[in-house]
Amino acid sequence: MTRHIIAIVDDLFFASKIRGTAEQVGVTTSFPRTVDAVIAGATRDKPSLILCDLHSQKIDVVELAKKLKDNESTRDVPLIGFFSHVQTELERAANEAGFDRVIPRSVFARDLVKILSGNE
């Protein structure tokens, strides 16, 4: 079965990097633009992983994490957030909201193949 990843990413550089890497490792991706679309997609598609840029301007990722972890059908989907290492308040807020893993952007970029292929 093909892995499917949901990515919440506003930054075109990271979206392009995720899309290209996903194609290389045979993973399908979707990039929903609202909290409701993420919840609906996660409920319907049962993704292997949800990636969130904690700097998203379109989606409140803290609110999203709380909703995903409160929903019985989505709470077990791994949720990884990435952030600029200097914004530790985002890291704290994400951890408190229920993210399974929060990593600096540099680590995310370095380990993207492993993250998307599920080999981390």
One Martini backbone bead per residue (centre of mass of N, CA, C, O) as a GRO file, in nm:
protein
  120
    1MET     BB    1   0.097   0.036   0.022
    2THR     BB    2   0.068   0.362  -0.013
    3ARG     BB    3   0.191   0.636   0.102
    4HIS     BB    4   0.038   0.907   0.290
    5ILE     BB    5   0.072   1.267   0.292
    6ILE     BB    6   0.021   1.545   0.497
    7ALA     BB    7   0.067   1.900   0.415
    8ILE     BB    8   0.149   2.197   0.605
    9VAL     BB    9   0.235   2.444   0.359
   10ASP     BB   10   0.336   2.768   0.244
   11ASP     BB   11   0.613   2.722   0.153
   12LEU     BB   12   0.736   2.667  -0.160
   13PHE     BB   13   1.001   2.528  -0.099
   14PHE     BB   14   0.887   2.301   0.088
   15ALA     BB   15   0.670   2.194  -0.102
   16SER     BB   16   0.865   2.114  -0.328
   17LYS     BB   17   1.044   1.926  -0.160
   18ILE     BB   18   0.823   1.732  -0.077
   19ARG     BB   19   0.715   1.653  -0.354
   20GLY     BB   20   0.983   1.550  -0.478
   21THR     BB   21   1.054   1.341  -0.260
   22ALA     BB   22   0.794   1.177  -0.274
   23GLU     BB   23   0.834   1.081  -0.564
   24GLN     BB   24   1.105   0.928  -0.513
   25VAL     BB   25   0.956   0.735  -0.270
   26GLY     BB   26   0.639   0.680  -0.335
   27VAL     BB   27   0.466   0.929  -0.229
   28THR     BB   28   0.178   1.072  -0.135
   29THR     BB   29   0.026   1.405  -0.160
   30SER     BB   30  -0.115   1.671   0.043
   31PHE     BB   31  -0.242   2.038   0.049
   32PRO     BB   32  -0.416   2.166   0.262
   33ARG     BB   33  -0.590   2.497   0.363
   34THR     BB   34  -0.758   2.371   0.610
   35VAL     BB   35  -0.865   2.232   0.889
   36ASP     BB   36  -1.109   2.080   0.770
   37ALA     BB   37  -0.948   1.946   0.536
   38VAL     BB   38  -0.757   1.787   0.714
   39ILE     BB   39  -0.962   1.625   0.875
   40ALA     BB   40  -1.105   1.497   0.633
   41GLY     BB   41  -0.852   1.364   0.506
   42ALA     BB   42  -0.766   1.198   0.757
   43THR     BB   43  -1.029   1.037   0.781
   44ARG     BB   44  -1.043   0.922   0.486
   45ASP     BB   45  -0.713   0.844   0.419
   46LYS     BB   46  -0.516   0.758   0.633
   47PRO     BB   47  -0.241   0.869   0.700
   48SER     BB   48   0.098   0.824   0.782
   49LEU     BB   49   0.126   1.151   0.781
   50ILE     BB   50   0.174   1.476   0.942
   51LEU     BB   51   0.281   1.787   0.820
   52CYS     BB   52   0.414   2.093   0.990
   53ASP     BB   53   0.433   2.424   0.960
   54LEU     BB   54   0.457   2.637   1.231
   55HIS     BB   55   0.446   2.905   1.023
   56SER     BB   56   0.168   2.910   0.943
   57GLN     BB   57  -0.085   3.140   0.804
   58LYS     BB   58  -0.347   2.950   0.732
   59ILE     BB   59  -0.286   2.756   0.981
   60ASP     BB   60  -0.366   2.650   1.299
   61VAL     BB   61  -0.161   2.411   1.432
   62VAL     BB   62  -0.256   2.393   1.724
   63GLU     BB   63  -0.552   2.347   1.666
   64LEU     BB   64  -0.513   2.103   1.486
   65ALA     BB   65  -0.378   1.913   1.690
   66LYS     BB   66  -0.611   1.905   1.889
   67LYS     BB   67  -0.820   1.788   1.689
   68LEU     BB   68  -0.668   1.532   1.607
   69LYS     BB   69  -0.627   1.421   1.912
   70ASP     BB   70  -0.953   1.427   1.972
   71ASN     BB   71  -0.980   1.231   1.733
   72GLU     BB   72  -1.024   0.899   1.700
   73SER     BB   73  -0.946   0.874   1.377
   74THR     BB   74  -0.656   1.070   1.419
   75ARG     BB   75  -0.469   1.032   1.680
   76ASP     BB   76  -0.256   0.808   1.539
   77VAL     BB   77  -0.141   1.017   1.363
   78PRO     BB   78   0.142   1.132   1.281
   79LEU     BB   79   0.293   1.445   1.415
   80ILE     BB   80   0.492   1.684   1.239
   81GLY     BB   81   0.701   1.953   1.330
   82PHE     BB   82   0.838   2.259   1.191
   83PHE     BB   83   1.114   2.497   1.274
   84SER     BB   84   1.262   2.766   1.384
   85HIS     BB   85   1.512   2.741   1.619
   86VAL     BB   86   1.448   3.039   1.752
   87GLN     BB   87   1.131   2.938   1.806
   88THR     BB   88   1.058   2.797   2.101
   89GLU     BB   89   0.752   2.862   2.140
   90LEU     BB   90   0.656   2.675   1.915
   91GLU     BB   91   0.759   2.415   2.029
   92ARG     BB   92   0.599   2.421   2.293
   93ALA     BB   93   0.312   2.446   2.173
   94ALA     BB   94   0.323   2.185   2.007
   95ASN     BB   95   0.371   1.987   2.236
   96GLU     BB   96   0.113   2.067   2.397
   97ALA     BB   97  -0.091   1.995   2.148
   98GLY     BB   98   0.043   1.688   2.034
   99PHE     BB   99   0.292   1.650   1.907
  100ASP     BB  100   0.519   1.394   1.835
  101ARG     BB  101   0.711   1.597   1.663
  102VAL     BB  102   0.981   1.844   1.697
  103ILE     BB  103   1.166   2.023   1.440
  104PRO     BB  104   1.399   2.156   1.280
  105ARG     BB  105   1.440   2.252   0.960
  106SER     BB  106   1.721   2.126   0.917
  107VAL     BB  107   1.632   1.838   0.994
  108PHE     BB  108   1.405   1.807   0.798
  109ALA     BB  109   1.573   1.843   0.538
  110ARG     BB  110   1.783   1.617   0.596
  111ASP     BB  111   1.533   1.383   0.674
  112LEU     BB  112   1.306   1.359   0.454
  113VAL     BB  113   1.333   1.079   0.337
  114LYS     BB  114   1.290   0.927   0.603
  115ILE     BB  115   1.019   1.049   0.680
  116LEU     BB  116   0.854   0.969   0.419
  117SER     BB  117   0.945   0.650   0.433
  118GLY     BB  118   0.959   0.554   0.748
  119ASN     BB  119   1.302   0.554   0.837
  120GLU     BB  120   1.346   0.695   1.148
   0.00000   0.00000   0.00000
